[in-house]
Amino acid sequence: MSVLIVGAGFAGATTARCLAEAGHDVVLIDRRDHLAGNAFDRHDAAGVLIHEYGPHIFHTNSEKVFTWLSRFTDWRPYEHRVLARVGEQELPIPINRRTINALYGLDLDEAGVAAFLESRREPREPLRTSEDVVLNSVGSHLCDTFFRGYTRKQWGLELSELSAGVAARIPTRTNDDDRYFTDTFQAMPAEGYTRMFERMLDHPRICLRLGTDFEQVRHSLPRLFTVYTGPIDAYFGHCHGALPYRSLRFEHEHLPHTPRLQAVGTVNYPNDHAYTRITEFKHLTGQVHPGTSIVREYPCAEGEPYYPIPRPDNEALFKRYEALAEAEPDVHFLGRLAQYRYYNMDQVVASALALAQRLVLAYPLAEAGSPVAAEPA
Ligand code: FAD
Ligand code: UDP
């Protein structure tokens, strides 16, 4: 009997491949008409490779994850850099030595920047909210300049209403390192994410059914077990109320006569405009093209669920759904939407590899292709 996997993003595709290689027949569905979930990329009308659902930059400290994905793609080394537009200036974010010197007209060395930040920071204990995190490390002026407006736009909430982990994603530096991430492995799939997913799912035991919603097969498809990677509240018919997810509207644009629009991959707009950031894809992909393609991200409340919103109320509501999930026989909840975690791609892959390993043990095969586990009641 087959296994049903709902969602063909990183969570579902990774699990599908592992289970197929262990001998399970897998039916992998996605309600969208493409695979790769939010990492889906494609060539736009002008032929530039773009990320449909906003910029996806791969980075990880996990050799295991990087090695596993490397079976399905070559890589192009890429270290992401971000500038924040503040007035007429474009300043490195995360805040580093250059940010401080350029913003305040100073010429501090590393020790000078450390002393400057020490004089500005507003120590907080414990670090409960994102406001605590930012004030504790850089104080209120830098918080107002780089974090308050951006956060209000991105989440529709104040920094003080978000859990500490949100702002803690962005470090503060006293040196000149202007990379957005410092992970050991930083690279983009050489032919894009979609191509990598195509190879991952190219296995005789995987049957891919795009354009298929879980509700269409929920009560009709016989299966040994289910791996569900959609929103957890939707699975339970929102019985405890809707779990808040933040959405985005993506405004894609091709500029035919502009070989390069901005100095780095992403420019953030903490204080101006309704969008949070502009990303220029050619930086990420290294593609050579006479024009360029960009995306602006407009955060919004309604629409596709992209981000779980990390704050205590929501975590409490998620726990109620998680309790239902734990009692659901032979259904396993995985990924950013089903686990309601602000996961990066590599964390989802790590989580999927671990779940697949547990499932292979929990549902043993007598011989290749014939599961011995009992059918669900
Ligand atoms: P998803 O990719 O969301 O896949 C879930 C799939 O399930 C979707 O394809 C959906 O259509 C399908 N589905 C849902 N419900 C149903 C249903 N009822 N029936 C059938 N199918 C269903 N991570 C990074 O590491 N680096 C980045 O730079 C980065 N940038 C990001 C930028 C943006 C704008 C966003 C939104 C996310 C970013 N991420 C980034 C996070 C990354 O997108 C996620 O970690 C990853 O996509 C999660 O994979 P997933 O499989 O859990 O979920
Ligand atoms: N953030 C900010 N200003 C910035 C960059 C980030 O205030 O210039 C805050 C904001 O709350 C954002 C969070 O830090 O949502 C995490 O940023 P990240 O770039 O990791 O967000 P993502 O790429 O996941 O959207």
Short mmCIF file of C-alpha atoms and ligand atoms in Angstrom, two decimals:
data_model
loop_
_atom_site.label_atom_id
_atom_site.label_comp_id
_atom_site.label_asym_id
_atom_site.label_seq_id
_atom_site.Cartn_x
_atom_site.Cartn_y
_atom_site.Cartn_z
CA MET A 1 0.00 0.00 0.00
CA SER A 2 1.24 3.50 -0.83
CA VAL A 3 2.29 6.30 1.42
CA LEU A 4 0.61 9.69 0.89
CA ILE A 5 2.72 12.83 1.13
CA VAL A 6 0.92 16.16 1.04
CA GLY A 7 3.06 19.03 -0.28
CA ALA A 8 5.96 18.93 -2.74
CA GLY A 9 8.17 21.52 -1.02
CA PHE A 10 11.42 20.70 0.78
CA ALA A 11 9.60 18.81 3.55
CA GLY A 12 7.48 16.61 1.29
CA ALA A 13 10.05 16.06 -1.48
CA THR A 14 12.87 15.10 0.88
CA THR A 15 10.63 12.64 2.73
CA ALA A 16 9.30 11.24 -0.55
CA ARG A 17 12.77 10.50 -1.87
CA CYS A 18 13.94 8.86 1.37
CA LEU A 19 10.85 6.67 1.68
CA ALA A 20 11.00 5.69 -1.99
CA GLU A 21 14.62 4.67 -1.62
CA ALA A 22 13.62 2.58 1.42
CA GLY A 23 11.14 0.69 -0.79
CA HIS A 24 7.85 2.51 -0.15
CA ASP A 25 5.56 3.48 -2.99
CA VAL A 26 4.85 7.17 -2.56
CA VAL A 27 2.00 9.30 -3.85
CA LEU A 28 3.14 12.92 -3.57
CA ILE A 29 0.47 15.56 -4.09
CA ASP A 30 0.54 19.35 -4.17
CA ARG A 31 -2.38 21.66 -4.74
CA ARG A 32 -0.18 23.95 -6.81
CA ASP A 33 0.65 23.10 -10.40
CA HIS A 34 4.38 22.95 -9.71
CA LEU A 35 6.82 21.27 -7.35
CA ALA A 36 9.44 22.84 -5.04
CA GLY A 37 6.91 24.64 -2.77
CA ASN A 38 7.96 28.17 -1.97
CA ALA A 39 11.43 27.52 -3.36
CA PHE A 40 9.96 27.20 -6.88
CA ASP A 41 11.96 29.07 -9.53
CA ARG A 42 11.36 29.53 -13.24
CA HIS A 43 12.51 31.59 -16.20
CA ASP A 44 10.39 34.72 -16.69
CA ALA A 45 9.22 35.95 -20.12
CA ALA A 46 12.60 37.60 -20.70
CA GLY A 47 14.47 34.40 -19.83
CA VAL A 48 15.79 35.44 -16.42
CA LEU A 49 15.69 32.80 -13.68
CA ILE A 50 13.48 34.19 -10.90
CA HIS A 51 12.14 32.90 -7.59
CA GLU A 52 8.35 33.05 -7.84
CA TYR A 53 7.80 33.30 -4.08
CA GLY A 54 10.62 35.66 -3.15
CA PRO A 55 14.38 35.23 -2.82
CA HIS A 56 15.59 31.85 -1.55
CA ILE A 57 19.24 31.78 -0.55
CA PHE A 58 20.61 28.43 0.53
CA HIS A 59 22.88 28.33 3.57
CA THR A 60 23.58 25.66 6.18
CA ASN A 61 26.02 24.49 8.78
CA SER A 62 24.85 20.93 8.30
CA GLU A 63 27.25 18.88 6.20
CA LYS A 64 24.66 16.10 6.23
CA VAL A 65 22.00 18.31 4.61
CA PHE A 66 24.42 19.79 2.09
CA THR A 67 25.78 16.36 1.12
CA TRP A 68 22.30 14.91 0.75
CA LEU A 69 21.08 17.72 -1.51
CA SER A 70 24.31 17.53 -3.51
CA ARG A 71 23.08 14.22 -4.91
CA PHE A 72 20.54 16.22 -6.92
CA THR A 73 22.40 19.37 -7.90
CA ASP A 74 25.72 21.05 -8.53
CA TRP A 75 26.21 24.32 -6.72
CA ARG A 76 27.24 27.86 -7.51
CA PRO A 77 29.06 29.41 -4.55
CA TYR A 78 27.11 32.50 -3.44
CA GLU A 79 27.34 34.66 -0.34
CA HIS A 80 24.33 36.93 0.07
CA ARG A 81 24.80 40.60 0.90
CA VAL A 82 22.12 43.09 1.92
CA LEU A 83 22.11 46.88 2.12
CA ALA A 84 19.50 48.92 3.97
CA ARG A 85 18.38 52.19 2.40
CA VAL A 86 18.37 54.89 5.09
CA GLY A 87 17.77 58.36 3.69
CA GLU A 88 20.26 58.75 0.85
CA GLN A 89 22.59 56.07 2.21
CA GLU A 90 22.78 52.35 1.57
CA LEU A 91 24.27 50.69 4.63
CA PRO A 92 25.31 47.09 5.35
CA ILE A 93 22.81 44.99 7.27
CA PRO A 94 23.51 43.11 9.59
CA ILE A 95 24.93 46.20 11.28
CA ASN A 96 28.74 46.10 11.09
CA ARG A 97 31.67 48.51 11.43
CA ARG A 98 30.94 50.18 8.09
CA THR A 99 27.28 50.69 9.01
CA ILE A 100 28.19 52.52 12.22
CA ASN A 101 30.95 54.63 10.66
CA ALA A 102 28.88 55.67 7.63
CA LEU A 103 25.68 56.37 9.59
CA TYR A 104 27.37 58.50 12.27
CA GLY A 105 30.28 59.95 10.21
CA LEU A 106 32.85 58.16 12.39
CA ASP A 107 36.08 56.30 11.69
CA LEU A 108 36.08 53.71 14.44
CA ASP A 109 38.12 50.53 14.48
CA GLU A 110 36.62 47.25 15.74
CA ALA A 111 37.29 48.03 19.39
CA GLY A 112 35.84 51.51 18.85
CA VAL A 113 32.65 50.07 17.38
CA ALA A 114 32.34 47.62 20.27
CA ALA A 115 32.71 50.52 22.74
CA PHE A 116 30.23 52.62 20.76
CA LEU A 117 27.61 49.86 20.83
CA GLU A 118 28.27 49.27 24.53
CA SER A 119 27.49 52.94 25.16
CA ARG A 120 24.28 52.77 23.10
CA ARG A 121 22.85 49.41 24.10
CA GLU A 122 20.05 49.15 26.63
CA PRO A 123 20.74 45.92 28.53
CA ARG A 124 17.66 43.74 28.96
CA GLU A 125 17.24 40.56 30.94
CA PRO A 126 15.58 38.26 30.03
CA LEU A 127 15.44 38.62 26.24
CA ARG A 128 11.76 37.81 25.81
CA THR A 129 10.70 39.83 22.77
CA SER A 130 12.37 40.95 19.56
CA GLU A 131 12.45 44.48 20.98
CA ASP A 132 14.48 43.19 23.95
CA VAL A 133 16.93 41.56 21.54
CA VAL A 134 17.50 44.67 19.42
CA LEU A 135 17.62 47.21 22.26
CA ASN A 136 19.91 44.93 24.21
CA SER A 137 22.42 44.78 21.39
CA VAL A 138 22.27 48.20 19.67
CA GLY A 139 20.00 50.61 21.60
CA SER A 140 17.04 52.65 20.49
CA HIS A 141 18.45 54.84 17.69
CA LEU A 142 19.76 51.94 15.64
CA CYS A 143 16.63 49.98 16.52
CA ASP A 144 14.44 52.80 15.15
CA THR A 145 16.64 53.20 12.07
CA PHE A 146 16.84 49.57 10.95
CA PHE A 147 14.31 47.41 12.79
CA ARG A 148 11.12 49.12 13.94
CA GLY A 149 9.71 50.18 10.58
CA TYR A 150 10.78 47.04 8.75
CA THR A 151 9.23 44.82 11.42
CA ARG A 152 5.98 46.79 11.47
CA LYS A 153 5.69 46.33 7.69
CA GLN A 154 6.79 42.71 7.61
CA TRP A 155 4.61 41.43 10.42
CA GLY A 156 1.97 44.12 11.02
CA LEU A 157 3.17 43.96 14.62
CA GLU A 158 5.53 45.84 16.91
CA LEU A 159 8.93 44.36 17.75
CA SER A 160 7.67 44.03 21.33
CA GLU A 161 4.84 41.73 20.13
CA LEU A 162 7.16 39.20 18.46
CA SER A 163 9.15 36.45 20.13
CA ALA A 164 12.88 37.05 20.55
CA GLY A 165 13.80 34.55 17.84
CA VAL A 166 12.59 36.77 14.99
CA ALA A 167 15.08 39.62 15.46
CA ALA A 168 17.70 37.20 16.79
CA ARG A 169 18.04 35.96 13.19
CA ILE A 170 20.01 39.16 12.49
CA PRO A 171 23.36 39.41 14.30
CA THR A 172 25.30 42.59 15.15
CA ARG A 173 28.95 42.78 14.11
CA THR A 174 31.86 45.05 14.99
CA ASN A 175 34.05 43.93 12.07
CA ASP A 176 33.66 44.50 8.31
CA ASP A 177 31.96 41.17 7.53
CA ASP A 178 29.00 42.21 5.38
CA ARG A 179 27.67 38.75 4.55
CA TYR A 180 24.05 38.16 5.50
CA PHE A 181 24.87 34.62 6.62
CA THR A 182 28.04 33.10 8.06
CA ASP A 183 27.16 29.41 7.57
CA THR A 184 29.83 26.95 6.44
CA PHE A 185 27.96 26.07 3.25
CA GLN A 186 26.54 28.94 1.19
CA ALA A 187 25.60 28.16 -2.39
CA MET A 188 22.78 28.20 -4.91
CA PRO A 189 21.65 25.14 -6.90
CA ALA A 190 23.50 25.58 -10.19
CA GLU A 191 20.43 25.03 -12.38
CA GLY A 192 17.93 26.34 -9.85
CA TYR A 193 15.71 24.84 -7.16
CA THR A 194 13.05 23.44 -9.49
CA ARG A 195 15.63 21.43 -11.43
CA MET A 196 17.01 20.08 -8.15
CA PHE A 197 13.49 19.01 -7.09
CA GLU A 198 12.87 17.35 -10.47
CA ARG A 199 15.92 15.17 -9.92
CA MET A 200 14.96 14.47 -6.31
CA LEU A 201 11.53 13.26 -7.37
CA ASP A 202 12.75 11.31 -10.38
CA HIS A 203 12.34 7.87 -8.81
CA PRO A 204 10.24 4.94 -10.03
CA ARG A 205 8.47 4.63 -6.66
CA ILE A 206 7.34 8.28 -6.59
CA CYS A 207 4.06 9.19 -8.24
CA LEU A 208 3.69 12.96 -8.41
CA ARG A 209 0.19 14.43 -8.67
CA LEU A 210 0.24 18.20 -9.01
CA GLY A 211 -2.90 20.33 -8.90
CA THR A 212 -4.33 17.97 -6.26
CA ASP A 213 -5.61 19.21 -2.92
CA PHE A 214 -5.47 16.96 0.12
CA GLU A 215 -9.25 17.29 0.52
CA GLN A 216 -9.69 15.62 -2.91
CA VAL A 217 -7.98 12.42 -1.73
CA ARG A 218 -8.38 12.64 2.04
CA HIS A 219 -11.16 10.08 2.29
CA SER A 220 -10.57 8.12 -0.90
CA LEU A 221 -6.90 7.20 -1.17
CA PRO A 222 -6.00 4.02 0.74
CA ARG A 223 -2.61 4.47 2.37
CA LEU A 224 -0.20 3.06 4.90
CA PHE A 225 0.40 6.48 6.45
CA THR A 226 0.37 10.19 5.60
CA VAL A 227 3.03 12.88 5.81
CA TYR A 228 1.27 16.24 5.85
CA THR A 229 3.24 19.46 5.16
CA GLY A 230 0.39 21.96 4.70
CA PRO A 231 -0.92 24.33 7.39
CA ILE A 232 -1.76 22.33 10.51
CA ASP A 233 -4.90 24.33 11.34
CA ALA A 234 -6.34 23.62 7.87
CA TYR A 235 -5.86 19.86 8.42
CA PHE A 236 -8.13 20.08 11.47
CA GLY A 237 -10.69 22.34 9.78
CA HIS A 238 -9.54 25.33 11.88
CA CYS A 239 -11.46 23.80 14.78
CA HIS A 240 -9.59 25.88 17.37
CA GLY A 241 -9.67 29.00 15.17
CA ALA A 242 -7.31 30.11 12.39
CA LEU A 243 -3.61 29.99 13.20
CA PRO A 244 -2.13 33.30 12.00
CA TYR A 245 0.31 33.14 9.09
CA ARG A 246 1.80 36.22 7.44
CA SER A 247 1.47 36.57 3.69
CA LEU A 248 3.26 38.51 0.99
CA ARG A 249 2.37 39.93 -2.39
CA PHE A 250 5.25 39.62 -4.83
CA GLU A 251 5.64 42.27 -7.51
CA HIS A 252 7.94 40.92 -10.19
CA GLU A 253 9.40 43.24 -12.80
CA HIS A 254 11.78 42.85 -15.72
CA LEU A 255 13.92 45.86 -16.64
CA PRO A 256 15.05 45.18 -20.22
CA HIS A 257 17.64 47.96 -20.52
CA THR A 258 19.18 47.73 -17.06
CA PRO A 259 21.99 45.17 -16.85
CA ARG A 260 22.33 45.77 -13.07
CA LEU A 261 19.96 47.70 -10.79
CA GLN A 262 21.55 47.47 -7.37
CA ALA A 263 24.97 46.80 -5.85
CA VAL A 264 23.95 43.66 -3.94
CA GLY A 265 21.33 40.91 -4.12
CA THR A 266 18.85 42.57 -1.78
CA VAL A 267 18.21 46.15 -0.69
CA ASN A 268 16.01 46.54 2.40
CA TYR A 269 13.70 49.53 2.90
CA PRO A 270 13.21 49.75 6.66
CA ASN A 271 11.49 53.13 6.65
CA ASP A 272 10.10 53.99 3.20
CA HIS A 273 7.65 52.35 0.80
CA ALA A 274 5.04 49.66 1.40
CA TYR A 275 7.49 46.94 0.35
CA THR A 276 10.20 45.63 2.66
CA ARG A 277 12.88 44.77 0.13
CA ILE A 278 13.90 44.53 -3.51
CA THR A 279 15.88 41.52 -4.70
CA GLU A 280 17.71 41.39 -8.01
CA PHE A 281 17.95 37.75 -9.06
CA LYS A 282 21.02 37.92 -11.28
CA HIS A 283 23.16 38.48 -8.16
CA LEU A 284 21.86 35.21 -6.70
CA THR A 285 22.09 33.10 -9.83
CA GLY A 286 25.07 34.63 -11.63
CA GLN A 287 23.06 34.63 -14.84
CA VAL A 288 24.34 36.85 -17.65
CA HIS A 289 21.55 38.76 -19.41
CA PRO A 290 21.30 42.24 -20.98
CA GLY A 291 18.35 43.12 -18.71
CA THR A 292 17.55 42.33 -15.11
CA SER A 293 14.60 40.98 -13.10
CA ILE A 294 13.63 42.08 -9.62
CA VAL A 295 10.96 41.36 -7.03
CA ARG A 296 9.44 43.69 -4.45
CA GLU A 297 7.85 42.08 -1.38
CA TYR A 298 4.67 43.62 0.04
CA PRO A 299 3.68 42.02 3.34
CA CYS A 300 -0.04 41.46 3.91
CA ALA A 301 -2.43 39.67 6.24
CA GLU A 302 -4.50 37.79 3.64
CA GLY A 303 -3.23 35.34 1.04
CA GLU A 304 -0.99 32.28 0.84
CA PRO A 305 0.45 31.37 4.24
CA TYR A 306 4.18 32.07 4.05
CA TYR A 307 5.37 32.79 7.57
CA PRO A 308 4.23 31.40 10.91
CA ILE A 309 4.06 34.43 13.25
CA PRO A 310 6.24 33.69 16.28
CA ARG A 311 4.54 35.17 19.34
CA PRO A 312 3.32 33.56 22.56
CA ASP A 313 -0.43 33.59 21.77
CA ASN A 314 0.15 31.86 18.45
CA GLU A 315 2.52 29.33 19.96
CA ALA A 316 -0.17 28.48 22.54
CA LEU A 317 -2.76 28.01 19.79
CA PHE A 318 -0.32 25.89 17.80
CA LYS A 319 0.21 23.67 20.86
CA ARG A 320 -3.54 22.90 20.86
CA TYR A 321 -3.30 21.78 17.24
CA GLU A 322 -0.10 19.88 17.99
CA ALA A 323 -1.96 17.91 20.68
CA LEU A 324 -4.55 16.92 18.07
CA ALA A 325 -1.76 16.02 15.63
CA GLU A 326 -0.10 13.72 18.14
CA ALA A 327 -3.38 11.83 18.57
CA GLU A 328 -3.94 11.45 14.83
CA PRO A 329 -3.06 7.86 13.93
CA ASP A 330 -0.60 7.36 11.06
CA VAL A 331 -0.37 11.03 10.12
CA HIS A 332 2.96 12.83 10.52
CA PHE A 333 3.16 16.63 10.45
CA LEU A 334 6.29 18.17 8.98
CA GLY A 335 7.64 21.48 7.69
CA ARG A 336 7.19 25.21 8.09
CA LEU A 337 3.41 25.23 7.88
CA ALA A 338 2.63 21.97 9.69
CA GLN A 339 5.10 22.47 12.52
CA TYR A 340 4.39 26.23 12.63
CA ARG A 341 8.12 27.02 12.84
CA TYR A 342 10.09 29.85 11.23
CA TYR A 343 12.26 27.23 9.51
CA ASN A 344 14.89 27.89 6.85
CA MET A 345 15.17 25.42 3.97
CA ASP A 346 18.06 23.47 5.47
CA GLN A 347 16.22 23.05 8.77
CA VAL A 348 13.27 21.59 6.91
CA VAL A 349 15.53 19.14 5.06
CA ALA A 350 17.20 18.11 8.34
CA SER A 351 13.81 17.61 9.95
CA ALA A 352 12.57 15.58 6.95
CA LEU A 353 15.65 13.33 6.91
CA ALA A 354 15.11 12.60 10.61
CA LEU A 355 11.39 11.91 10.20
CA ALA A 356 11.99 9.63 7.21
CA GLN A 357 14.49 7.62 9.22
CA ARG A 358 11.92 7.17 12.02
CA LEU A 359 9.19 6.23 9.54
CA VAL A 360 11.34 3.61 7.85
CA LEU A 361 11.74 1.94 11.25
CA ALA A 362 8.09 2.39 12.24
CA TYR A 363 6.69 0.94 9.01
CA PRO A 364 9.05 -1.88 8.04
CA LEU A 365 8.91 -3.60 4.67
CA ALA A 366 8.90 -7.42 4.61
CA GLU A 367 10.64 -7.26 1.29
CA ALA A 368 11.04 -4.49 -1.24
CA GLY A 369 7.65 -3.08 -2.09
CA SER A 370 5.48 -4.90 0.46
CA PRO A 371 4.82 -3.13 3.75
CA VAL A 372 4.14 -5.33 6.74
CA ALA A 373 2.66 -2.69 9.03
CA ALA A 374 -1.01 -3.05 9.78
CA GLU A 375 -3.42 -0.92 7.82
CA PRO A 376 -4.75 2.08 9.71
CA ALA A 377 -8.14 1.52 11.29
P1 FAD B 1 6.48 24.83 1.52
O1 FAD B 1 7.62 25.18 0.64
O2 FAD B 1 5.48 25.90 1.85
O3 FAD B 1 5.71 23.59 0.86
C1 FAD B 1 4.44 23.17 1.31
C2 FAD B 1 3.66 22.72 0.10
O4 FAD B 1 2.44 22.13 0.56
C3 FAD B 1 3.26 23.87 -0.81
O5 FAD B 1 3.78 23.64 -2.11
C4 FAD B 1 1.73 23.87 -0.79
O6 FAD B 1 1.15 24.16 -2.05
C5 FAD B 1 1.42 22.44 -0.37
N1 FAD B 1 0.13 22.31 0.29
C6 FAD B 1 -0.33 23.02 1.35
N2 FAD B 1 -1.57 22.61 1.67
C7 FAD B 1 -1.92 21.64 0.79
C8 FAD B 1 -3.08 20.87 0.59
N3 FAD B 1 -4.17 20.99 1.37
N4 FAD B 1 -3.10 19.98 -0.43
C9 FAD B 1 -2.02 19.83 -1.25
N5 FAD B 1 -0.90 20.55 -1.10
C10 FAD B 1 -0.83 21.45 -0.09
N6 FAD B 1 14.65 29.73 3.57
C11 FAD B 1 15.99 29.74 3.44
O7 FAD B 1 16.66 28.79 3.88
N7 FAD B 1 16.63 30.78 2.81
C12 FAD B 1 15.96 31.84 2.29
O8 FAD B 1 16.56 32.76 1.72
C13 FAD B 1 14.54 31.85 2.41
N8 FAD B 1 13.83 32.88 1.91
C14 FAD B 1 12.48 32.87 2.01
C15 FAD B 1 11.79 33.94 1.47
C16 FAD B 1 10.39 33.96 1.54
C17 FAD B 1 9.65 35.13 0.95
C18 FAD B 1 9.70 32.89 2.17
C19 FAD B 1 8.21 32.91 2.27
C20 FAD B 1 10.40 31.83 2.72
C21 FAD B 1 11.79 31.81 2.65
N9 FAD B 1 12.54 30.75 3.17
C22 FAD B 1 13.91 30.75 3.07
C23 FAD B 1 11.89 29.61 3.87
C24 FAD B 1 11.59 28.46 2.93
O9 FAD B 1 10.67 28.89 1.95
C25 FAD B 1 10.99 27.32 3.76
O10 FAD B 1 11.88 26.92 4.78
C26 FAD B 1 10.66 26.09 2.92
O11 FAD B 1 10.08 26.41 1.69
C27 FAD B 1 9.72 25.22 3.72
O12 FAD B 1 9.45 24.05 3.02
P2 FAD B 1 8.12 23.26 3.34
O13 FAD B 1 8.14 22.05 2.48
O14 FAD B 1 7.96 23.09 4.80
O15 FAD B 1 6.94 24.25 2.93
N1 UDP B 2 14.67 42.79 10.25
C1 UDP B 2 14.56 44.17 10.33
N2 UDP B 2 15.29 44.94 9.46
C2 UDP B 2 16.08 44.40 8.51
C3 UDP B 2 16.17 43.00 8.42
C4 UDP B 2 15.44 42.21 9.29
O1 UDP B 2 13.83 44.68 11.17
O2 UDP B 2 16.71 45.15 7.75
C5 UDP B 2 13.90 41.97 11.22
C6 UDP B 2 12.43 41.80 10.74
O3 UDP B 2 11.59 41.68 11.84
C7 UDP B 2 12.54 40.51 9.95
C8 UDP B 2 13.47 39.69 10.85
O4 UDP B 2 14.43 40.66 11.31
O5 UDP B 2 11.29 39.91 9.78
C9 UDP B 2 14.15 38.51 10.20
O6 UDP B 2 14.81 38.95 9.01
P1 UDP B 2 15.15 37.94 7.82
O7 UDP B 2 15.93 38.69 6.80
O8 UDP B 2 15.75 36.72 8.39
O9 UDP B 2 13.69 37.64 7.27
P2 UDP B 2 13.20 36.66 6.09
O10 UDP B 2 14.30 36.59 5.07
O11 UDP B 2 12.91 35.34 6.76
O12 UDP B 2 11.97 37.32 5.59
#
